PDB file of C-alpha atoms in Angstrom:
ATOM      1  CA  MET X  20       0.066   0.042  -0.014  1.00  0.00           C
ATOM      2  CA  LYS X  21       1.399   3.327  -0.997  1.00  0.00           C
ATOM      3  CA  PHE X  22       0.854   6.567   1.032  1.00  0.00           C
ATOM      4  CA  THR X  23       1.641  10.144   0.370  1.00  0.00           C
ATOM      5  CA  PRO X  24       3.147  11.872   3.422  1.00  0.00           C
ATOM      6  CA  LEU X  25      -0.119  13.568   4.281  1.00  0.00           C
ATOM      7  CA  PHE X  26      -2.304  10.571   4.287  1.00  0.00           C
ATOM      8  CA  LEU X  27       0.268   8.378   5.771  1.00  0.00           C
ATOM      9  CA  LEU X  28      -0.171  10.810   8.634  1.00  0.00           C
ATOM     10  CA  LEU X  29      -3.725  10.648   8.347  1.00  0.00           C
ATOM     11  CA  TRP X  30      -3.632   6.859   8.429  1.00  0.00           C
ATOM     12  CA  LEU X  31      -1.483   6.726  11.373  1.00  0.00           C
ATOM     13  CA  CYS X  32      -3.533   9.173  13.548  1.00  0.00           C
ATOM     14  CA  SER X  33      -6.892   7.211  12.718  1.00  0.00           C
ATOM     15  CA  THR X  34      -5.084   4.065  13.781  1.00  0.00           C
ATOM     16  CA  LEU X  35      -3.816   5.500  17.066  1.00  0.00           C
ATOM     17  CA  ALA X  36      -7.219   7.093  17.769  1.00  0.00           C
ATOM     18  CA  MET X  37      -8.962   3.602  17.468  1.00  0.00           C
ATOM     19  CA  ALA X  38      -6.205   2.019  19.504  1.00  0.00           C
ATOM     20  CA  THR X  39      -6.551   4.258  22.618  1.00  0.00           C
ATOM     21  CA  ASP X  40      -9.429   4.796  25.009  1.00  0.00           C
ATOM     22  CA  LEU X  41     -12.245   7.282  24.043  1.00  0.00           C
ATOM     23  CA  PRO X  42     -12.689  10.287  25.913  1.00  0.00           C
ATOM     24  CA  SER X  43     -15.706  10.253  28.154  1.00  0.00           C
ATOM     25  CA  ARG X  44     -16.453  14.002  27.749  1.00  0.00           C
ATOM     26  CA  ILE X  45     -15.194  16.746  25.765  1.00  0.00           C
ATOM     27  CA  GLU X  46     -15.891  20.587  26.239  1.00  0.00           C
ATOM     28  CA  ILE X  47     -14.910  23.080  23.710  1.00  0.00           C
ATOM     29  CA  LYS X  48     -15.557  26.664  23.856  1.00  0.00           C
ATOM     30  CA  TYR X  49     -15.522  28.773  20.655  1.00  0.00           C
ATOM     31  CA  ALA X  50     -15.090  32.561  20.144  1.00  0.00           C
ATOM     32  CA  VAL X  51     -17.416  33.481  17.271  1.00  0.00           C
ATOM     33  CA  THR X  52     -16.981  36.392  14.779  1.00  0.00           C
ATOM     34  CA  THR X  53     -19.725  37.460  12.422  1.00  0.00           C
ATOM     35  CA  ASP X  54     -20.082  40.214   9.836  1.00  0.00           C
ATOM     36  CA  ILE X  55     -22.342  42.239  12.179  1.00  0.00           C
ATOM     37  CA  GLY X  56     -20.886  41.227  15.747  1.00  0.00           C
ATOM     38  CA  GLU X  57     -19.296  38.512  18.060  1.00  0.00           C
ATOM     39  CA  GLY X  58     -20.338  35.780  20.248  1.00  0.00           C
ATOM     40  CA  GLU X  59     -19.525  32.415  21.819  1.00  0.00           C
ATOM     41  CA  ILE X  60     -20.374  28.844  21.632  1.00  0.00           C
ATOM     42  CA  ASP X  61     -20.147  25.982  24.287  1.00  0.00           C
ATOM     43  CA  GLU X  62     -20.121  22.591  23.098  1.00  0.00           C
ATOM     44  CA  VAL X  63     -20.119  19.425  25.154  1.00  0.00           C
ATOM     45  CA  MET X  64     -19.756  15.892  23.886  1.00  0.00           C
ATOM     46  CA  GLU X  65     -20.331  12.818  26.104  1.00  0.00           C
ATOM     47  CA  ILE X  66     -19.550   9.324  25.412  1.00  0.00           C
ATOM     48  CA  LYS X  67     -21.245   6.361  27.539  1.00  0.00           C
ATOM     49  CA  HIS X  68     -21.072   2.789  27.184  1.00  0.00           C
ATOM     50  CA  ILE X  69     -24.293   0.972  27.610  1.00  0.00           C
ATOM     51  CA  GLU X  70     -24.816  -2.813  27.192  1.00  0.00           C
ATOM     52  CA  GLY X  71     -21.735  -2.929  25.027  1.00  0.00           C
ATOM     53  CA  LYS X  72     -22.517  -0.205  22.735  1.00  0.00           C
ATOM     54  CA  ALA X  73     -20.818   3.277  22.645  1.00  0.00           C
ATOM     55  CA  HIS X  74     -23.319   6.122  22.731  1.00  0.00           C
ATOM     56  CA  TYR X  75     -22.598   9.736  22.112  1.00  0.00           C
ATOM     57  CA  SER X  76     -24.488  13.094  22.691  1.00  0.00           C
ATOM     58  CA  ILE X  77     -23.606  16.534  21.721  1.00  0.00           C
ATOM     59  CA  ASN X  78     -25.018  19.754  22.952  1.00  0.00           C
ATOM     60  CA  SER X  79     -24.207  23.042  21.674  1.00  0.00           C
ATOM     61  CA  LYS X  80     -25.314  26.710  22.702  1.00  0.00           C
ATOM     62  CA  ALA X  81     -24.600  29.703  20.866  1.00  0.00           C
ATOM     63  CA  GLN X  82     -25.128  33.334  21.924  1.00  0.00           C
ATOM     64  CA  ALA X  83     -24.143  36.852  21.025  1.00  0.00           C
ATOM     65  CA  THR X  84     -22.093  38.835  23.227  1.00  0.00           C
ATOM     66  CA  GLY X  85     -21.416  42.584  23.802  1.00  0.00           C
ATOM     67  CA  MET X  86     -23.495  45.025  21.818  1.00  0.00           C
ATOM     68  CA  TYR X  87     -24.217  42.200  19.245  1.00  0.00           C
ATOM     69  CA  LYS X  88     -26.494  40.770  21.989  1.00  0.00           C
ATOM     70  CA  LEU X  89     -28.874  43.659  21.554  1.00  0.00           C
ATOM     71  CA  ILE X  90     -29.456  42.683  18.044  1.00  0.00           C
ATOM     72  CA  GLU X  91     -29.392  38.894  18.553  1.00  0.00           C
ATOM     73  CA  PRO X  92     -30.646  38.344  22.165  1.00  0.00           C
ATOM     74  CA  ASN X  93     -31.750  34.816  21.526  1.00  0.00           C
ATOM     75  CA  SER X  94     -29.527  31.755  21.897  1.00  0.00           C
ATOM     76  CA  ILE X  95     -29.189  28.872  19.307  1.00  0.00           C
ATOM     77  CA  ILE X  96     -29.456  25.512  20.867  1.00  0.00           C
ATOM     78  CA  ARG X  97     -28.250  22.394  18.825  1.00  0.00           C
ATOM     79  CA  HIS X  98     -28.228  18.636  19.761  1.00  0.00           C
ATOM     80  CA  SER X  99     -27.235  15.353  18.338  1.00  0.00           C
ATOM     81  CA  GLU X 100     -27.372  12.081  19.864  1.00  0.00           C
ATOM     82  CA  GLY X 101     -26.725   8.431  18.743  1.00  0.00           C
ATOM     83  CA  PHE X 102     -24.290   5.565  18.412  1.00  0.00           C
ATOM     84  CA  ILE X 103     -20.529   5.237  17.707  1.00  0.00           C
ATOM     85  CA  THR X 104     -19.680   2.855  15.094  1.00  0.00           C
ATOM     86  CA  GLN X 105     -16.616   1.510  13.382  1.00  0.00           C
ATOM     87  CA  LYS X 106     -17.704   3.694  10.256  1.00  0.00           C
ATOM     88  CA  GLY X 107     -18.197   6.843  12.460  1.00  0.00           C
ATOM     89  CA  LEU X 108     -21.206   8.426  14.225  1.00  0.00           C
ATOM     90  CA  ARG X 109     -24.697   7.359  13.539  1.00  0.00           C
ATOM     91  CA  PRO X 110     -27.259   9.832  14.912  1.00  0.00           C
ATOM     92  CA  VAL X 111     -30.758   8.691  15.920  1.00  0.00           C
ATOM     93  CA  ARG X 112     -32.167  12.183  16.760  1.00  0.00           C
ATOM     94  CA  ALA X 113     -30.935  15.851  16.121  1.00  0.00           C
ATOM     95  CA  TYR X 114     -32.555  19.160  16.554  1.00  0.00           C
ATOM     96  CA  GLU X 115     -31.858  22.893  16.372  1.00  0.00           C
ATOM     97  CA  LYS X 116     -33.755  25.575  18.149  1.00  0.00           C
ATOM     98  CA  ARG X 117     -33.521  29.240  17.606  1.00  0.00           C
ATOM     99  CA  GLY X 118     -34.850  31.468  20.234  1.00  0.00           C
ATOM    100  CA  GLN X 119     -38.646  31.005  20.850  1.00  0.00           C
ATOM    101  CA  LYS X 120     -39.202  29.335  17.428  1.00  0.00           C
ATOM    102  CA  LYS X 121     -40.176  25.655  17.252  1.00  0.00           C
ATOM    103  CA  PRO X 122     -37.142  23.339  16.845  1.00  0.00           C
ATOM    104  CA  SER X 123     -36.212  21.608  13.641  1.00  0.00           C
ATOM    105  CA  VAL X 124     -35.964  18.007  14.384  1.00  0.00           C
ATOM    106  CA  ALA X 125     -34.394  14.995  12.346  1.00  0.00           C
ATOM    107  CA  GLU X 126     -35.281  11.416  13.165  1.00  0.00           C
ATOM    108  CA  PHE X 127     -32.962   8.696  11.823  1.00  0.00           C
ATOM    109  CA  ASP X 128     -34.686   5.275  11.525  1.00  0.00           C
ATOM    110  CA  TRP X 129     -31.603   3.181  10.618  1.00  0.00           C
ATOM    111  CA  LYS X 130     -33.403  -0.136  10.422  1.00  0.00           C
ATOM    112  CA  ASN X 131     -35.771   1.036   7.594  1.00  0.00           C
ATOM    113  CA  HIS X 132     -33.298   3.732   6.198  1.00  0.00           C
ATOM    114  CA  VAL X 133     -35.780   6.452   6.584  1.00  0.00           C
ATOM    115  CA  ILE X 134     -35.139  10.054   7.951  1.00  0.00           C
ATOM    116  CA  THR X 135     -38.023  12.077   9.246  1.00  0.00           C
ATOM    117  CA  LEU X 136     -37.664  15.912   9.218  1.00  0.00           C
ATOM    118  CA  HIS X 137     -39.767  18.240  11.142  1.00  0.00           C
ATOM    119  CA  HIS X 138     -39.474  21.981  10.207  1.00  0.00           C
ATOM    120  CA  GLN X 139     -41.703  24.882  10.785  1.00  0.00           C
ATOM    121  CA  GLY X 140     -44.734  22.757  11.170  1.00  0.00           C
ATOM    122  CA  HIS X 141     -44.070  20.431   8.063  1.00  0.00           C
ATOM    123  CA  HIS X 142     -43.050  16.825   8.305  1.00  0.00           C
ATOM    124  CA  ALA X 143     -41.175  14.893   5.564  1.00  0.00           C
ATOM    125  CA  LYS X 144     -39.913  11.505   5.283  1.00  0.00           C
ATOM    126  CA  GLU X 145     -36.945  10.591   2.842  1.00  0.00           C
ATOM    127  CA  VAL X 146     -35.008   7.629   1.987  1.00  0.00           C
ATOM    128  CA  MET X 147     -31.780   7.851   4.118  1.00  0.00           C
ATOM    129  CA  PRO X 148     -28.369   6.811   2.571  1.00  0.00           C
ATOM    130  CA  ASP X 149     -25.752   4.882   5.002  1.00  0.00           C
ATOM    131  CA  ASP X 150     -23.499   8.012   5.423  1.00  0.00           C
ATOM    132  CA  THR X 151     -26.137  10.468   6.717  1.00  0.00           C
ATOM    133  CA  LEU X 152     -25.227  12.799   9.526  1.00  0.00           C
ATOM    134  CA  ASP X 153     -26.488  16.184  10.894  1.00  0.00           C
ATOM    135  CA  ARG X 154     -24.390  19.238  10.889  1.00  0.00           C
ATOM    136  CA  LEU X 155     -23.271  18.832  14.558  1.00  0.00           C
ATOM    137  CA  SER X 156     -22.183  15.130  14.333  1.00  0.00           C
ATOM    138  CA  MET X 157     -20.503  15.756  11.136  1.00  0.00           C
ATOM    139  CA  SER X 158     -17.996  18.149  12.811  1.00  0.00           C
ATOM    140  CA  TYR X 159     -17.020  15.245  15.333  1.00  0.00           C
ATOM    141  CA  ASN X 160     -17.348  12.202  12.955  1.00  0.00           C
ATOM    142  CA  PHE X 161     -13.655  11.921  12.016  1.00  0.00           C
ATOM    143  CA  MET X 162     -12.712  11.263  15.800  1.00  0.00           C
ATOM    144  CA  PHE X 163     -14.100   7.800  15.130  1.00  0.00           C
ATOM    145  CA  THR X 164     -13.488   6.928  11.540  1.00  0.00           C
ATOM    146  CA  SER X 165     -10.525   7.389   9.000  1.00  0.00           C
ATOM    147  CA  LEU X 166     -10.578  10.050   6.300  1.00  0.00           C
ATOM    148  CA  PRO X 167     -10.756   9.011   2.714  1.00  0.00           C
ATOM    149  CA  LYS X 168      -7.795   9.834   0.545  1.00  0.00           C
ATOM    150  CA  HIS X 169      -9.147  12.612  -1.662  1.00  0.00           C
ATOM    151  CA  HIS X 170     -12.451  13.826  -0.572  1.00  0.00           C
ATOM    152  CA  VAL X 171     -15.385  13.220   1.640  1.00  0.00           C
ATOM    153  CA  ASP X 172     -18.990  12.595   0.385  1.00  0.00           C
ATOM    154  CA  CYS X 173     -21.914  12.610   3.026  1.00  0.00           C
ATOM    155  CA  TYR X 174     -25.297  13.392   3.375  1.00  0.00           C
ATOM    156  CA  ILE X 175     -26.212  16.226   5.773  1.00  0.00           C
ATOM    157  CA  ALA X 176     -29.769  16.651   7.583  1.00  0.00           C
ATOM    158  CA  ASN X 177     -30.343  20.462   7.877  1.00  0.00           C
ATOM    159  CA  GLY X 178     -33.619  21.813   8.521  1.00  0.00           C
ATOM    160  CA  ASP X 179     -36.068  20.329   6.037  1.00  0.00           C
ATOM    161  CA  THR X 180     -33.474  19.213   3.500  1.00  0.00           C
ATOM    162  CA  LEU X 181     -31.158  16.053   3.204  1.00  0.00           C
ATOM    163  CA  GLN X 182     -28.275  17.248   1.025  1.00  0.00           C
ATOM    164  CA  LEU X 183     -25.163  15.388  -0.392  1.00  0.00           C
ATOM    165  CA  SER X 184     -22.144  17.335   0.326  1.00  0.00           C
ATOM    166  CA  ARG X 185     -18.712  16.921  -0.806  1.00  0.00           C
ATOM    167  CA  TYR X 186     -15.476  17.968   1.139  1.00  0.00           C
ATOM    168  CA  THR X 187     -12.023  18.099  -0.306  1.00  0.00           C
ATOM    169  CA  ILE X 188      -9.187  17.378   2.139  1.00  0.00           C
ATOM    170  CA  THR X 189      -6.075  19.527   2.571  1.00  0.00           C
ATOM    171  CA  LYS X 190      -3.569  20.301   5.492  1.00  0.00           C
ATOM    172  CA  GLU X 191      -2.800  23.524   7.190  1.00  0.00           C
ATOM    173  CA  MET X 192      -0.960  24.745  10.158  1.00  0.00           C
ATOM    174  CA  LEU X 193      -3.351  26.798  12.213  1.00  0.00           C
ATOM    175  CA  ASP X 194      -2.845  29.624  14.728  1.00  0.00           C
ATOM    176  CA  THR X 195      -5.463  29.594  17.426  1.00  0.00           C
ATOM    177  CA  PRO X 196      -5.644  31.273  20.923  1.00  0.00           C
ATOM    178  CA  ILE X 197      -4.432  28.138  22.645  1.00  0.00           C
ATOM    179  CA  GLY X 198      -1.420  27.518  20.295  1.00  0.00           C
ATOM    180  CA  LYS X 199      -0.491  26.262  16.759  1.00  0.00           C
ATOM    181  CA  MET X 200      -2.258  23.229  15.656  1.00  0.00           C
ATOM    182  CA  GLU X 201      -1.541  20.836  12.605  1.00  0.00           C
ATOM    183  CA  THR X 202      -4.992  20.435  11.016  1.00  0.00           C
ATOM    184  CA  VAL X 203      -6.697  18.552   8.455  1.00  0.00           C
ATOM    185  CA  VAL X 204      -8.998  21.067   6.376  1.00  0.00           C
ATOM    186  CA  LEU X 205     -12.382  19.840   4.868  1.00  0.00           C
ATOM    187  CA  THR X 206     -13.623  22.211   2.303  1.00  0.00           C
ATOM    188  CA  ARG X 207     -17.221  21.863   1.096  1.00  0.00           C
ATOM    189  CA  GLN X 208     -17.607  22.276  -2.753  1.00  0.00           C
ATOM    190  CA  GLU X 209     -20.326  24.498  -3.760  1.00  0.00           C
ATOM    191  CA  GLU X 210     -22.204  24.847  -6.930  1.00  0.00           C
ATOM    192  CA  LYS X 211     -20.976  27.665  -9.162  1.00  0.00           C
ATOM    193  CA  HIS X 212     -21.891  31.183  -8.133  1.00  0.00           C
ATOM    194  CA  SER X 213     -23.195  29.826  -4.738  1.00  0.00           C
ATOM    195  CA  LYS X 214     -22.667  32.156  -1.914  1.00  0.00           C
ATOM    196  CA  LEU X 215     -22.921  29.137   0.633  1.00  0.00           C
ATOM    197  CA  LYS X 216     -19.588  28.249   2.337  1.00  0.00           C
ATOM    198  CA  ARG X 217     -18.446  25.619   4.781  1.00  0.00           C
ATOM    199  CA  LYS X 218     -14.968  24.822   5.988  1.00  0.00           C
ATOM    200  CA  LEU X 219     -13.738  22.782   8.945  1.00  0.00           C
ATOM    201  CA  TRP X 220     -10.248  22.454  10.518  1.00  0.00           C
ATOM    202  CA  LEU X 221      -9.739  19.200  12.451  1.00  0.00           C
ATOM    203  CA  ALA X 222      -6.766  19.060  14.955  1.00  0.00           C
ATOM    204  CA  LEU X 223      -4.578  16.073  13.860  1.00  0.00           C
ATOM    205  CA  ASN X 224      -2.934  15.724  17.356  1.00  0.00           C
ATOM    206  CA  ASN X 225      -6.060  16.309  19.382  1.00  0.00           C
ATOM    207  CA  HIS X 226      -8.709  13.591  18.440  1.00  0.00           C
ATOM    208  CA  MET X 227      -9.476  15.292  15.226  1.00  0.00           C
ATOM    209  CA  LEU X 228     -11.668  17.784  17.202  1.00  0.00           C
ATOM    210  CA  PRO X 229     -13.095  20.624  15.242  1.00  0.00           C
ATOM    211  CA  VAL X 230     -11.047  23.796  16.203  1.00  0.00           C
ATOM    212  CA  ARG X 231     -12.287  25.959  13.598  1.00  0.00           C
ATOM    213  CA  ILE X 232     -15.314  26.110  11.440  1.00  0.00           C
ATOM    214  CA  VAL X 233     -16.093  29.126   8.710  1.00  0.00           C
ATOM    215  CA  SER X 234     -19.616  29.205   7.045  1.00  0.00           C
ATOM    216  CA  VAL X 235     -21.836  31.539   5.078  1.00  0.00           C
ATOM    217  CA  GLU X 236     -25.296  30.623   5.727  1.00  0.00           C
ATOM    218  CA  ASP X 237     -28.535  30.733   3.583  1.00  0.00           C
ATOM    219  CA  ASN X 238     -29.235  34.328   5.049  1.00  0.00           C
ATOM    220  CA  GLY X 239     -25.591  35.411   3.786  1.00  0.00           C
ATOM    221  CA  ARG X 240     -24.221  35.740   7.268  1.00  0.00           C
ATOM    222  CA  GLU X 241     -20.591  34.871   7.491  1.00  0.00           C
ATOM    223  CA  ILE X 242     -19.591  33.008  10.682  1.00  0.00           C
ATOM    224  CA  ASP X 243     -16.133  32.249  11.974  1.00  0.00           C
ATOM    225  CA  LYS X 244     -15.904  29.874  14.919  1.00  0.00           C
ATOM    226  CA  MET X 245     -12.475  29.554  16.337  1.00  0.00           C
ATOM    227  CA  VAL X 246     -11.498  27.323  19.363  1.00  0.00           C
ATOM    228  CA  ALA X 247     -10.626  29.259  22.745  1.00  0.00           C
ATOM    229  CA  GLU X 248     -10.563  26.396  25.242  1.00  0.00           C
ATOM    230  CA  VAL X 249     -10.738  22.600  25.264  1.00  0.00           C
ATOM    231  CA  ASN X 250     -11.061  20.305  28.151  1.00  0.00           C
ATOM    232  CA  ILE X 251     -10.964  16.534  27.557  1.00  0.00           C
ATOM    233  CA  SER X 252     -11.869  13.819  30.425  1.00  0.00           C
ATOM    234  CA  TYR X 253     -10.864  10.206  30.354  1.00  0.00           C
ATOM    235  CA  LYS X 254     -12.934   9.002  33.274  1.00  0.00           C
ATOM    236  CA  LYS X 255     -13.356   5.259  33.390  1.00  0.00           C
ATOM    237  CA  GLU X 256     -16.847   3.919  33.615  1.00  0.00           C
ATOM    238  CA  HIS X 257     -17.400   1.145  36.344  1.00  0.00           C
TER     239      HIS X 257
END
């Protein structure tokens, strides 16, 4: 088997990640910069072993800070939960709630390969491909599975849609408030003339954690999430 230097490193890191004990809890704080103000995000991932299966849950809370809070007083709550498999995360339920609005919910039926999407009072069922994730679980998925050589293809549940996304893979040394990090960069390939954007930096030497995410959303708002603090626990379960 022949490896380029980058993918040899990716392969070694993924092998080591599978060989070591999984963390039981990961806490990440992000500083957020947007085109109209600043904010912060607190994310917590918990891993538990129940009846021989590894379960995960991720909770994320985003809120504006400073003067921006006067414009955007409501927080954004995201949640994803499910199982950890050899192929990565397999969510069973995910939701996003913005302020007082009803949450958008995705329910994953892996037995029948059907996803049910609840969004703004509407409900839709779609056939669900094997590599389906929500946006939150996608950010943490490569803690548990190796990256392909050239690009990542996956289906992402987001609001009322299930979309196929392709990410190219590159490598970059990233300066962060907690030090320089060697990262793998996933860049989503958008349609020509599209204003949408999504790019993730995953820390090679720290469980492939998402340490920076840059996106341009449907409303045109640009968001840059940069890691500010990471805490990892390896508590043994009895």
